[in-house]
Amino acid sequence: MQFMTPSSAPDAVPDDEETKIFQGKKGICMTLREEGRQGSYTENLPKIQALNPYWVTTWATKPADGVPTPPSDDGRRTIPAYNNNAGEGSLSSSSSNIDFFPMLWGYYENKIDEFLIDIQQQNQRVVFGFNEPDKIKQSNISVETAIAAWPQLEVTVAEMEETDRSTTILVSPSCANSLNGSWLEEFMIKVDELDLRVDAIGVHNYGGINFNAFTTKMETIYEKCNHRPIIITEFAVADWNSTSVETNKFSSENVLNFMKQVMDWMEEPSQDWILGYAWFSFDIDDQYGTSSALFDSNDSLTPLGEYYSTFKNNNDIIASISIR
């Protein structure tokens, strides 16, 4: 499996300029749908805020109508975070709000222009490509369709950069099977042949609790993608053979220990090629991922959720990327 050298940066950005992309590495993936729908912002915004992430992705091009999106000092759309010092229910200043990173989840020919405008209006530093295009029950996009659509994303990102003279990271589609399947390999080969732009690799991981397996997978993807940085857009522990919550082979203690190991590892200075990561919180009654739930049936933090909420980034190594 041989991938290519990253494409060149826009002319507007000087060579070797180091650009801050994230406030911190720790993110969260959770829906913020319209009020009245399952996974609505009225249900999930308090959960996101309780987890204290630096960034959030919702699998959408923009937050639903009704979600407050105060601008940051440099004009980026953000999600309000609680200011713990001001008391529960008080919103923090924009400087400590949560960055919203848009995603083009799937390809819809009759809506692509509308979705790209939505993305551009977020004025963000990170834009995620398609979600699990290699999976029938997810975006289910062929490599050919993704490649045909990709230049439109490139133009959108370039226009965002031209507007405020800063860097935006265009992230590859996040595959369900980055190594075991062929989708990512075929996509990146086409990217190389056509000289398309991919700045970072989106990765999903829903394996077991083997720390070495996790780190080896991330290192392998990094190496095979010619040292492009990666962003783990979804990860959690899952027992895909479980038939019930009770028979899930991973205990909550198992998963907590795994989380502590991998998050400490991802925050080490030597892992500066990992730009960010976002835990996926299964529901507590999900037979496959019950032990990965960050919230219990009363929407209170589980011990796992408490750890994720209180975990702080190493501020000395806030993710940045060197423009090549």
PDB file of C-alpha atoms in Angstrom:
ATOM      1  CA  MET A   1       0.000   0.000   0.000  1.00  0.00           C
ATOM      2  CA  GLN A   2       1.832   3.066  -1.232  1.00  0.00           C
ATOM      3  CA  PHE A   3       0.409   6.542  -0.838  1.00  0.00           C
ATOM      4  CA  MET A   4       1.708   9.850  -2.078  1.00  0.00           C
ATOM      5  CA  THR A   5       3.449  13.004  -1.003  1.00  0.00           C
ATOM      6  CA  PRO A   6       1.046  15.665   0.333  1.00  0.00           C
ATOM      7  CA  SER A   7      -0.006  18.266  -2.190  1.00  0.00           C
ATOM      8  CA  SER A   8       1.469  21.726  -1.993  1.00  0.00           C
ATOM      9  CA  ALA A   9       0.000  24.445   0.201  1.00  0.00           C
ATOM     10  CA  PRO A  10      -1.847  27.466  -1.173  1.00  0.00           C
ATOM     11  CA  ASP A  11       0.352  30.293  -2.428  1.00  0.00           C
ATOM     12  CA  ALA A  12      -1.231  32.605   0.154  1.00  0.00           C
ATOM     13  CA  VAL A  13       0.512  30.784   3.002  1.00  0.00           C
ATOM     14  CA  PRO A  14       4.294  31.158   3.328  1.00  0.00           C
ATOM     15  CA  ASP A  15       6.378  27.985   3.241  1.00  0.00           C
ATOM     16  CA  ASP A  16       7.244  26.434   6.608  1.00  0.00           C
ATOM     17  CA  GLU A  17       4.787  28.658   8.462  1.00  0.00           C
ATOM     18  CA  GLU A  18       3.507  26.874  11.550  1.00  0.00           C
ATOM     19  CA  THR A  19      -0.195  27.539  11.928  1.00  0.00           C
ATOM     20  CA  LYS A  20      -2.275  26.858  15.008  1.00  0.00           C
ATOM     21  CA  ILE A  21      -5.261  24.769  13.983  1.00  0.00           C
ATOM     22  CA  PHE A  22      -6.854  23.575  17.209  1.00  0.00           C
ATOM     23  CA  GLN A  23      -7.260  25.115  20.642  1.00  0.00           C
ATOM     24  CA  GLY A  24      -6.415  21.612  21.810  1.00  0.00           C
ATOM     25  CA  LYS A  25      -6.538  18.044  20.558  1.00  0.00           C
ATOM     26  CA  LYS A  26      -9.513  16.725  22.538  1.00  0.00           C
ATOM     27  CA  GLY A  27     -12.774  16.882  20.610  1.00  0.00           C
ATOM     28  CA  ILE A  28     -16.122  15.131  20.604  1.00  0.00           C
ATOM     29  CA  CYS A  29     -18.425  13.799  17.883  1.00  0.00           C
ATOM     30  CA  MET A  30     -22.118  14.222  18.661  1.00  0.00           C
ATOM     31  CA  THR A  31     -25.199  15.355  16.753  1.00  0.00           C
ATOM     32  CA  LEU A  32     -26.786  18.783  17.132  1.00  0.00           C
ATOM     33  CA  ARG A  33     -29.986  18.218  15.170  1.00  0.00           C
ATOM     34  CA  GLU A  34     -33.098  20.372  15.063  1.00  0.00           C
ATOM     35  CA  GLU A  35     -35.286  20.570  18.143  1.00  0.00           C
ATOM     36  CA  GLY A  36     -37.743  17.682  18.283  1.00  0.00           C
ATOM     37  CA  ARG A  37     -35.479  15.184  16.522  1.00  0.00           C
ATOM     38  CA  GLN A  38     -33.530  12.412  18.202  1.00  0.00           C
ATOM     39  CA  GLY A  39     -30.064  13.732  18.974  1.00  0.00           C
ATOM     40  CA  SER A  40     -31.296  17.332  18.960  1.00  0.00           C
ATOM     41  CA  TYR A  41     -29.231  20.246  20.180  1.00  0.00           C
ATOM     42  CA  THR A  42     -31.530  20.677  23.179  1.00  0.00           C
ATOM     43  CA  GLU A  43     -30.579  17.141  24.185  1.00  0.00           C
ATOM     44  CA  ASN A  44     -26.919  17.099  23.185  1.00  0.00           C
ATOM     45  CA  LEU A  45     -25.563  20.624  23.597  1.00  0.00           C
ATOM     46  CA  PRO A  46     -25.483  20.277  27.414  1.00  0.00           C
ATOM     47  CA  LYS A  47     -23.681  16.943  26.986  1.00  0.00           C
ATOM     48  CA  ILE A  48     -21.073  18.440  24.685  1.00  0.00           C
ATOM     49  CA  GLN A  49     -20.507  21.300  27.096  1.00  0.00           C
ATOM     50  CA  ALA A  50     -20.192  18.878  30.021  1.00  0.00           C
ATOM     51  CA  LEU A  51     -17.321  17.088  28.247  1.00  0.00           C
ATOM     52  CA  ASN A  52     -15.186  20.235  27.885  1.00  0.00           C
ATOM     53  CA  PRO A  53     -13.912  19.544  24.356  1.00  0.00           C
ATOM     54  CA  TYR A  54     -11.902  22.019  22.349  1.00  0.00           C
ATOM     55  CA  TRP A  55     -13.764  21.136  19.164  1.00  0.00           C
ATOM     56  CA  VAL A  56     -16.849  19.275  17.980  1.00  0.00           C
ATOM     57  CA  THR A  57     -17.984  17.615  14.781  1.00  0.00           C
ATOM     58  CA  THR A  58     -21.645  16.754  14.280  1.00  0.00           C
ATOM     59  CA  TRP A  59     -21.464  15.022  10.862  1.00  0.00           C
ATOM     60  CA  ALA A  60     -23.098  18.154   9.425  1.00  0.00           C
ATOM     61  CA  THR A  61     -22.079  21.174   7.379  1.00  0.00           C
ATOM     62  CA  LYS A  62     -23.447  23.540  10.027  1.00  0.00           C
ATOM     63  CA  PRO A  63     -25.182  23.445  13.406  1.00  0.00           C
ATOM     64  CA  ALA A  64     -28.964  23.176  13.288  1.00  0.00           C
ATOM     65  CA  ASP A  65     -31.081  26.315  13.415  1.00  0.00           C
ATOM     66  CA  GLY A  66     -31.434  27.328  17.043  1.00  0.00           C
ATOM     67  CA  VAL A  67     -27.909  26.403  18.090  1.00  0.00           C
ATOM     68  CA  PRO A  68     -26.074  29.497  19.345  1.00  0.00           C
ATOM     69  CA  THR A  69     -22.903  30.011  17.298  1.00  0.00           C
ATOM     70  CA  PRO A  70     -21.024  33.021  18.653  1.00  0.00           C
ATOM     71  CA  PRO A  71     -18.067  34.095  16.514  1.00  0.00           C
ATOM     72  CA  SER A  72     -14.548  33.827  17.835  1.00  0.00           C
ATOM     73  CA  ASP A  73     -12.248  36.826  17.808  1.00  0.00           C
ATOM     74  CA  ASP A  74     -11.145  35.912  14.280  1.00  0.00           C
ATOM     75  CA  GLY A  75     -14.641  35.266  12.942  1.00  0.00           C
ATOM     76  CA  ARG A  76     -14.904  31.483  13.226  1.00  0.00           C
ATOM     77  CA  ARG A  77     -18.271  30.014  14.221  1.00  0.00           C
ATOM     78  CA  THR A  78     -18.138  28.380  17.635  1.00  0.00           C
ATOM     79  CA  ILE A  79     -20.392  26.521  20.051  1.00  0.00           C
ATOM     80  CA  PRO A  80     -20.825  28.124  23.489  1.00  0.00           C
ATOM     81  CA  ALA A  81     -19.103  26.426  26.402  1.00  0.00           C
ATOM     82  CA  TYR A  82     -20.018  26.722  30.055  1.00  0.00           C
ATOM     83  CA  ASN A  83     -17.851  28.972  32.143  1.00  0.00           C
ATOM     84  CA  ASN A  84     -17.391  26.901  35.278  1.00  0.00           C
ATOM     85  CA  ASN A  85     -16.150  29.919  37.194  1.00  0.00           C
ATOM     86  CA  ALA A  86     -19.332  31.833  36.479  1.00  0.00           C
ATOM     87  CA  GLY A  87     -21.658  29.064  37.575  1.00  0.00           C
ATOM     88  CA  GLU A  88     -23.721  26.476  35.768  1.00  0.00           C
ATOM     89  CA  GLY A  89     -25.667  27.849  32.868  1.00  0.00           C
ATOM     90  CA  SER A  90     -23.365  30.787  32.256  1.00  0.00           C
ATOM     91  CA  LEU A  91     -21.659  30.915  28.900  1.00  0.00           C
ATOM     92  CA  SER A  92     -17.962  31.420  28.542  1.00  0.00           C
ATOM     93  CA  SER A  93     -16.310  34.102  26.470  1.00  0.00           C
ATOM     94  CA  SER A  94     -15.734  33.324  22.804  1.00  0.00           C
ATOM     95  CA  SER A  95     -12.044  32.703  23.418  1.00  0.00           C
ATOM     96  CA  SER A  96     -12.885  29.527  25.327  1.00  0.00           C
ATOM     97  CA  ASN A  97     -15.807  28.384  23.212  1.00  0.00           C
ATOM     98  CA  ILE A  98     -15.848  25.124  21.291  1.00  0.00           C
ATOM     99  CA  ASP A  99     -14.746  25.146  17.655  1.00  0.00           C
ATOM    100  CA  PHE A 100     -17.284  23.663  15.242  1.00  0.00           C
ATOM    101  CA  PHE A 101     -15.632  21.684  12.433  1.00  0.00           C
ATOM    102  CA  PRO A 102     -17.990  21.071   9.479  1.00  0.00           C
ATOM    103  CA  MET A 103     -18.226  17.838   7.518  1.00  0.00           C
ATOM    104  CA  LEU A 104     -19.514  17.041   4.049  1.00  0.00           C
ATOM    105  CA  TRP A 105     -21.077  13.746   5.209  1.00  0.00           C
ATOM    106  CA  GLY A 106     -22.211  12.421   1.843  1.00  0.00           C
ATOM    107  CA  TYR A 107     -22.619  13.388  -1.780  1.00  0.00           C
ATOM    108  CA  TYR A 108     -25.984  14.708  -2.963  1.00  0.00           C
ATOM    109  CA  GLU A 109     -25.753  16.188  -6.440  1.00  0.00           C
ATOM    110  CA  ASN A 110     -28.787  18.439  -6.023  1.00  0.00           C
ATOM    111  CA  LYS A 111     -27.558  19.863  -2.694  1.00  0.00           C
ATOM    112  CA  ILE A 112     -23.785  19.987  -3.027  1.00  0.00           C
ATOM    113  CA  ASP A 113     -23.674  23.734  -3.756  1.00  0.00           C
ATOM    114  CA  GLU A 114     -25.859  24.519  -0.741  1.00  0.00           C
ATOM    115  CA  PHE A 115     -23.734  22.329   1.528  1.00  0.00           C
ATOM    116  CA  LEU A 116     -20.492  23.920   0.359  1.00  0.00           C
ATOM    117  CA  ILE A 117     -21.866  27.395   1.076  1.00  0.00           C
ATOM    118  CA  ASP A 118     -22.779  26.199   4.574  1.00  0.00           C
ATOM    119  CA  ILE A 119     -19.220  24.980   5.098  1.00  0.00           C
ATOM    120  CA  GLN A 120     -17.692  28.203   3.843  1.00  0.00           C
ATOM    121  CA  GLN A 121     -19.835  30.298   6.173  1.00  0.00           C
ATOM    122  CA  GLN A 122     -18.447  28.462   9.223  1.00  0.00           C
ATOM    123  CA  ASN A 123     -15.026  29.992   8.436  1.00  0.00           C
ATOM    124  CA  GLN A 124     -13.265  27.122  10.179  1.00  0.00           C
ATOM    125  CA  ARG A 125      -9.715  25.816  10.255  1.00  0.00           C
ATOM    126  CA  VAL A 126     -10.707  22.194   9.604  1.00  0.00           C
ATOM    127  CA  VAL A 127     -13.112  20.704   7.041  1.00  0.00           C
ATOM    128  CA  PHE A 128     -13.882  16.980   7.104  1.00  0.00           C
ATOM    129  CA  GLY A 129     -14.545  14.929   3.984  1.00  0.00           C
ATOM    130  CA  PHE A 130     -17.097  12.147   3.573  1.00  0.00           C
ATOM    131  CA  ASN A 131     -18.115   9.898   6.472  1.00  0.00           C
ATOM    132  CA  GLU A 132     -17.423   6.170   6.067  1.00  0.00           C
ATOM    133  CA  PRO A 133     -17.834   6.115   2.276  1.00  0.00           C
ATOM    134  CA  ASP A 134     -16.776   2.463   2.353  1.00  0.00           C
ATOM    135  CA  LYS A 135     -19.816   1.430   4.404  1.00  0.00           C
ATOM    136  CA  ILE A 136     -23.226   0.703   2.874  1.00  0.00           C
ATOM    137  CA  LYS A 137     -25.148   2.006   5.902  1.00  0.00           C
ATOM    138  CA  GLN A 138     -23.149   5.232   6.003  1.00  0.00           C
ATOM    139  CA  SER A 139     -22.380   7.627   3.130  1.00  0.00           C
ATOM    140  CA  ASN A 140     -21.668   4.686   0.762  1.00  0.00           C
ATOM    141  CA  ILE A 141     -19.840   6.650  -1.934  1.00  0.00           C
ATOM    142  CA  SER A 142     -17.704   5.138  -4.642  1.00  0.00           C
ATOM    143  CA  VAL A 143     -14.118   6.280  -4.997  1.00  0.00           C
ATOM    144  CA  GLU A 144     -14.994   7.632  -8.444  1.00  0.00           C
ATOM    145  CA  THR A 145     -17.814   9.804  -7.062  1.00  0.00           C
ATOM    146  CA  ALA A 146     -15.661  11.074  -4.200  1.00  0.00           C
ATOM    147  CA  ILE A 147     -12.832  11.989  -6.553  1.00  0.00           C
ATOM    148  CA  ALA A 148     -15.221  13.778  -8.908  1.00  0.00           C
ATOM    149  CA  ALA A 149     -16.625  15.836  -6.031  1.00  0.00           C
ATOM    150  CA  TRP A 150     -13.316  16.569  -4.286  1.00  0.00           C
ATOM    151  CA  PRO A 151     -12.271  19.584  -6.403  1.00  0.00           C
ATOM    152  CA  GLN A 152     -15.419  21.359  -5.221  1.00  0.00           C
ATOM    153  CA  LEU A 153     -14.267  20.935  -1.629  1.00  0.00           C
ATOM    154  CA  GLU A 154     -10.813  22.145  -2.614  1.00  0.00           C
ATOM    155  CA  VAL A 155     -12.248  25.325  -4.109  1.00  0.00           C
ATOM    156  CA  THR A 156     -14.363  25.940  -1.011  1.00  0.00           C
ATOM    157  CA  VAL A 157     -11.353  25.589   1.286  1.00  0.00           C
ATOM    158  CA  ALA A 158      -9.195  27.781  -0.954  1.00  0.00           C
ATOM    159  CA  GLU A 159     -11.831  30.517  -0.894  1.00  0.00           C
ATOM    160  CA  MET A 160     -11.986  30.309   2.906  1.00  0.00           C
ATOM    161  CA  GLU A 161      -8.211  30.714   3.051  1.00  0.00           C
ATOM    162  CA  GLU A 162      -8.244  33.613   0.615  1.00  0.00           C
ATOM    163  CA  THR A 163     -10.900  35.421   2.649  1.00  0.00           C
ATOM    164  CA  ASP A 164      -8.955  35.587   5.912  1.00  0.00           C
ATOM    165  CA  ARG A 165      -5.433  34.705   4.721  1.00  0.00           C
ATOM    166  CA  SER A 166      -5.134  31.727   7.037  1.00  0.00           C
ATOM    167  CA  THR A 167      -4.826  27.972   6.722  1.00  0.00           C
ATOM    168  CA  THR A 168      -7.701  25.506   6.584  1.00  0.00           C
ATOM    169  CA  ILE A 169      -7.008  21.777   6.826  1.00  0.00           C
ATOM    170  CA  LEU A 170      -8.886  19.655   4.298  1.00  0.00           C
ATOM    171  CA  VAL A 171      -9.273  16.184   5.778  1.00  0.00           C
ATOM    172  CA  SER A 172      -9.721  13.015   3.740  1.00  0.00           C
ATOM    173  CA  PRO A 173     -12.878  10.926   3.965  1.00  0.00           C
ATOM    174  CA  SER A 174     -12.921   8.950   7.224  1.00  0.00           C
ATOM    175  CA  CYS A 175     -13.236   5.274   6.318  1.00  0.00           C
ATOM    176  CA  ALA A 176     -14.726   2.590   8.507  1.00  0.00           C
ATOM    177  CA  ASN A 177     -11.803   0.353   7.492  1.00  0.00           C
ATOM    178  CA  SER A 178      -8.754   2.480   6.782  1.00  0.00           C
ATOM    179  CA  LEU A 179      -6.335  -0.458   6.607  1.00  0.00           C
ATOM    180  CA  ASN A 180      -8.391  -3.598   6.034  1.00  0.00           C
ATOM    181  CA  GLY A 181     -10.381  -2.206   3.122  1.00  0.00           C
ATOM    182  CA  SER A 182      -9.242  -0.814  -0.224  1.00  0.00           C
ATOM    183  CA  TRP A 183     -11.313   2.385  -0.374  1.00  0.00           C
ATOM    184  CA  LEU A 184      -8.778   4.764   1.194  1.00  0.00           C
ATOM    185  CA  GLU A 185      -5.903   3.301  -0.794  1.00  0.00           C
ATOM    186  CA  GLU A 186      -7.754   3.697  -4.092  1.00  0.00           C
ATOM    187  CA  PHE A 187      -8.868   7.211  -3.187  1.00  0.00           C
ATOM    188  CA  MET A 188      -5.370   8.359  -2.302  1.00  0.00           C
ATOM    189  CA  ILE A 189      -3.888   6.850  -5.460  1.00  0.00           C
ATOM    190  CA  LYS A 190      -6.357   8.913  -7.486  1.00  0.00           C
ATOM    191  CA  VAL A 191      -5.553  11.990  -5.398  1.00  0.00           C
ATOM    192  CA  ASP A 192      -1.899  11.525  -6.343  1.00  0.00           C
ATOM    193  CA  GLU A 193      -2.588  10.949 -10.019  1.00  0.00           C
ATOM    194  CA  LEU A 194      -4.786  14.046 -10.287  1.00  0.00           C
ATOM    195  CA  ASP A 195      -2.717  16.220  -7.939  1.00  0.00           C
ATOM    196  CA  LEU A 196      -5.665  16.828  -5.617  1.00  0.00           C
ATOM    197  CA  ARG A 197      -5.335  18.282  -2.156  1.00  0.00           C
ATOM    198  CA  VAL A 198      -5.551  16.219   1.039  1.00  0.00           C
ATOM    199  CA  ASP A 199      -3.911  17.837   4.063  1.00  0.00           C
ATOM    200  CA  ALA A 200      -4.700  15.241   6.726  1.00  0.00           C
ATOM    201  CA  ILE A 201      -6.220  11.779   7.055  1.00  0.00           C
ATOM    202  CA  GLY A 202      -9.486  11.141   8.888  1.00  0.00           C
ATOM    203  CA  VAL A 203      -9.485   7.908  10.893  1.00  0.00           C
ATOM    204  CA  HIS A 204     -12.127   5.861  12.730  1.00  0.00           C
ATOM    205  CA  ASN A 205     -11.292   3.207  15.307  1.00  0.00           C
ATOM    206  CA  TYR A 206     -13.793   0.892  16.993  1.00  0.00           C
ATOM    207  CA  GLY A 207     -11.590  -1.932  18.166  1.00  0.00           C
ATOM    208  CA  GLY A 208     -10.873  -3.573  21.486  1.00  0.00           C
ATOM    209  CA  ILE A 209      -8.787  -2.469  24.445  1.00  0.00           C
ATOM    210  CA  ASN A 210      -5.370  -3.450  23.124  1.00  0.00           C
ATOM    211  CA  PHE A 211      -3.226  -0.341  23.485  1.00  0.00           C
ATOM    212  CA  ASN A 212      -0.485  -1.643  21.190  1.00  0.00           C
ATOM    213  CA  ALA A 213      -2.981  -2.490  18.460  1.00  0.00           C
ATOM    214  CA  PHE A 214      -4.325   1.065  18.599  1.00  0.00           C
ATOM    215  CA  THR A 215      -0.948   2.773  18.429  1.00  0.00           C
ATOM    216  CA  THR A 216       0.291   0.432  15.695  1.00  0.00           C
ATOM    217  CA  LYS A 217      -2.771   1.144  13.561  1.00  0.00           C
ATOM    218  CA  MET A 218      -2.326   4.913  13.861  1.00  0.00           C
ATOM    219  CA  GLU A 219       1.391   4.734  13.128  1.00  0.00           C
ATOM    220  CA  THR A 220       0.765   2.483  10.112  1.00  0.00           C
ATOM    221  CA  ILE A 221      -1.800   4.856   8.616  1.00  0.00           C
ATOM    222  CA  TYR A 222       0.577   7.767   9.193  1.00  0.00           C
ATOM    223  CA  GLU A 223       3.440   5.952   7.484  1.00  0.00           C
ATOM    224  CA  LYS A 224       1.379   4.678   4.557  1.00  0.00           C
ATOM    225  CA  CYS A 225      -0.069   8.119   3.930  1.00  0.00           C
ATOM    226  CA  ASN A 226       3.424   9.557   3.543  1.00  0.00           C
ATOM    227  CA  HIS A 227       3.470  11.227   6.934  1.00  0.00           C
ATOM    228  CA  ARG A 228       0.293  13.197   6.526  1.00  0.00           C
ATOM    229  CA  PRO A 229      -1.022  14.106   9.965  1.00  0.00           C
ATOM    230  CA  ILE A 230      -4.124  12.266  11.116  1.00  0.00           C
ATOM    231  CA  ILE A 231      -7.277  13.280  12.939  1.00  0.00           C
ATOM    232  CA  ILE A 232      -9.166  10.514  14.718  1.00  0.00           C
ATOM    233  CA  THR A 233     -12.671  11.733  13.985  1.00  0.00           C
ATOM    234  CA  GLU A 234     -14.355   8.846  15.838  1.00  0.00           C
ATOM    235  CA  PHE A 235     -13.016   6.283  18.284  1.00  0.00           C
ATOM    236  CA  ALA A 236     -14.340   4.072  21.056  1.00  0.00           C
ATOM    237  CA  VAL A 237     -14.217   0.478  22.255  1.00  0.00           C
ATOM    238  CA  ALA A 238     -16.815  -1.926  20.866  1.00  0.00           C
ATOM    239  CA  ASP A 239     -17.593  -5.629  21.173  1.00  0.00           C
ATOM    240  CA  TRP A 240     -19.218  -6.338  17.823  1.00  0.00           C
ATOM    241  CA  ASN A 241     -19.992  -9.933  18.797  1.00  0.00           C
ATOM    242  CA  SER A 242     -21.975  -8.988  21.885  1.00  0.00           C
ATOM    243  CA  THR A 243     -25.628 -10.002  21.925  1.00  0.00           C
ATOM    244  CA  SER A 244     -26.635  -7.889  24.933  1.00  0.00           C
ATOM    245  CA  VAL A 245     -25.331  -5.301  27.372  1.00  0.00           C
ATOM    246  CA  GLU A 246     -24.776  -8.064  29.891  1.00  0.00           C
ATOM    247  CA  THR A 247     -22.655 -10.188  27.556  1.00  0.00           C
ATOM    248  CA  ASN A 248     -20.393  -7.357  26.357  1.00  0.00           C
ATOM    249  CA  LYS A 249     -16.870  -8.612  27.052  1.00  0.00           C
ATOM    250  CA  PHE A 250     -15.399  -5.203  27.856  1.00  0.00           C
ATOM    251  CA  SER A 251     -16.003  -3.845  31.330  1.00  0.00           C
ATOM    252  CA  SER A 252     -16.229  -0.127  32.015  1.00  0.00           C
ATOM    253  CA  GLU A 253     -12.946  -0.454  33.925  1.00  0.00           C
ATOM    254  CA  ASN A 254     -11.318  -2.028  30.849  1.00  0.00           C
ATOM    255  CA  VAL A 255     -12.392   0.873  28.674  1.00  0.00           C
ATOM    256  CA  LEU A 256     -11.370   3.516  31.202  1.00  0.00           C
ATOM    257  CA  ASN A 257      -7.876   2.059  31.417  1.00  0.00           C
ATOM    258  CA  PHE A 258      -7.672   1.982  27.618  1.00  0.00           C
ATOM    259  CA  MET A 259      -8.836   5.585  27.364  1.00  0.00           C
ATOM    260  CA  LYS A 260      -6.211   6.725  29.864  1.00  0.00           C
ATOM    261  CA  GLN A 261      -3.457   4.947  27.952  1.00  0.00           C
ATOM    262  CA  VAL A 262      -4.332   6.147  24.471  1.00  0.00           C
ATOM    263  CA  MET A 263      -5.107   9.733  25.434  1.00  0.00           C
ATOM    264  CA  ASP A 264      -1.846  10.070  27.320  1.00  0.00           C
ATOM    265  CA  TRP A 265      -0.050   8.616  24.299  1.00  0.00           C
ATOM    266  CA  MET A 266      -1.759  10.925  21.805  1.00  0.00           C
ATOM    267  CA  GLU A 267      -0.808  13.950  23.897  1.00  0.00           C
ATOM    268  CA  GLU A 268       2.895  13.108  23.993  1.00  0.00           C
ATOM    269  CA  PRO A 269       5.133  15.544  22.056  1.00  0.00           C
ATOM    270  CA  SER A 270       6.297  12.702  19.801  1.00  0.00           C
ATOM    271  CA  GLN A 271       2.691  12.283  18.584  1.00  0.00           C
ATOM    272  CA  ASP A 272       2.453  15.805  17.193  1.00  0.00           C
ATOM    273  CA  TRP A 273       1.351  14.156  13.929  1.00  0.00           C
ATOM    274  CA  ILE A 274      -1.978  13.373  15.624  1.00  0.00           C
ATOM    275  CA  LEU A 275      -3.779  16.702  15.290  1.00  0.00           C
ATOM    276  CA  GLY A 276      -6.917  15.756  17.176  1.00  0.00           C
ATOM    277  CA  TYR A 277      -9.224  12.997  18.373  1.00  0.00           C
ATOM    278  CA  ALA A 278     -12.922  12.664  19.205  1.00  0.00           C
ATOM    279  CA  TRP A 279     -14.498   9.957  21.356  1.00  0.00           C
ATOM    280  CA  PHE A 280     -17.811   8.489  20.185  1.00  0.00           C
ATOM    281  CA  SER A 281     -20.175   7.978  23.107  1.00  0.00           C
ATOM    282  CA  PHE A 282     -22.350   4.915  22.591  1.00  0.00           C
ATOM    283  CA  ASP A 283     -25.634   4.851  24.479  1.00  0.00           C
ATOM    284  CA  ILE A 284     -25.415   3.114  27.833  1.00  0.00           C
ATOM    285  CA  ASP A 285     -27.943   0.489  26.640  1.00  0.00           C
ATOM    286  CA  ASP A 286     -26.100  -0.247  23.382  1.00  0.00           C
ATOM    287  CA  GLN A 287     -25.102  -3.913  23.312  1.00  0.00           C
ATOM    288  CA  TYR A 288     -21.927  -3.250  21.336  1.00  0.00           C
ATOM    289  CA  GLY A 289     -20.595  -0.133  23.028  1.00  0.00           C
ATOM    290  CA  THR A 290     -22.205   0.130  26.455  1.00  0.00           C
ATOM    291  CA  SER A 291     -18.809   0.331  28.164  1.00  0.00           C
ATOM    292  CA  SER A 292     -17.836   3.296  25.971  1.00  0.00           C
ATOM    293  CA  ALA A 293     -20.814   5.407  27.076  1.00  0.00           C
ATOM    294  CA  LEU A 294     -19.891   8.810  28.469  1.00  0.00           C
ATOM    295  CA  PHE A 295     -23.397   9.308  29.901  1.00  0.00           C
ATOM    296  CA  ASP A 296     -25.743   7.069  31.863  1.00  0.00           C
ATOM    297  CA  SER A 297     -29.492   6.664  31.388  1.00  0.00           C
ATOM    298  CA  ASN A 298     -30.084   9.864  33.378  1.00  0.00           C
ATOM    299  CA  ASP A 299     -27.713  11.853  31.146  1.00  0.00           C
ATOM    300  CA  SER A 300     -25.180  12.114  33.960  1.00  0.00           C
ATOM    301  CA  LEU A 301     -21.513  11.520  33.267  1.00  0.00           C
ATOM    302  CA  THR A 302     -20.304   7.957  33.733  1.00  0.00           C
ATOM    303  CA  PRO A 303     -16.853   7.452  35.307  1.00  0.00           C
ATOM    304  CA  LEU A 304     -15.546   7.257  31.732  1.00  0.00           C
ATOM    305  CA  GLY A 305     -17.292  10.518  30.925  1.00  0.00           C
ATOM    306  CA  GLU A 306     -15.915  12.134  34.064  1.00  0.00           C
ATOM    307  CA  TYR A 307     -12.393  11.240  32.996  1.00  0.00           C
ATOM    308  CA  TYR A 308     -12.913  12.520  29.458  1.00  0.00           C
ATOM    309  CA  SER A 309     -14.456  15.722  30.779  1.00  0.00           C
ATOM    310  CA  THR A 310     -11.627  16.522  33.176  1.00  0.00           C
ATOM    311  CA  PHE A 311      -8.786  15.446  30.870  1.00  0.00           C
ATOM    312  CA  LYS A 312      -6.714  18.454  29.846  1.00  0.00           C
ATOM    313  CA  ASN A 313      -4.494  18.886  26.851  1.00  0.00           C
ATOM    314  CA  ASN A 314      -0.810  19.442  27.267  1.00  0.00           C
ATOM    315  CA  ASN A 315      -0.869  23.135  26.414  1.00  0.00           C
ATOM    316  CA  ASP A 316       2.773  23.010  25.373  1.00  0.00           C
ATOM    317  CA  ILE A 317       1.932  20.837  22.366  1.00  0.00           C
ATOM    318  CA  ILE A 318      -1.350  22.249  21.106  1.00  0.00           C
ATOM    319  CA  ALA A 319      -1.824  20.783  17.663  1.00  0.00           C
ATOM    320  CA  SER A 320      -0.382  22.747  14.804  1.00  0.00           C
ATOM    321  CA  ILE A 321       0.700  21.887  11.305  1.00  0.00           C
ATOM    322  CA  SER A 322       3.726  22.921   9.333  1.00  0.00           C
ATOM    323  CA  ILE A 323       2.738  24.029   5.858  1.00  0.00           C
ATOM    324  CA  ARG A 324       4.905  22.327   3.257  1.00  0.00           C
TER     325      ARG A 324
END
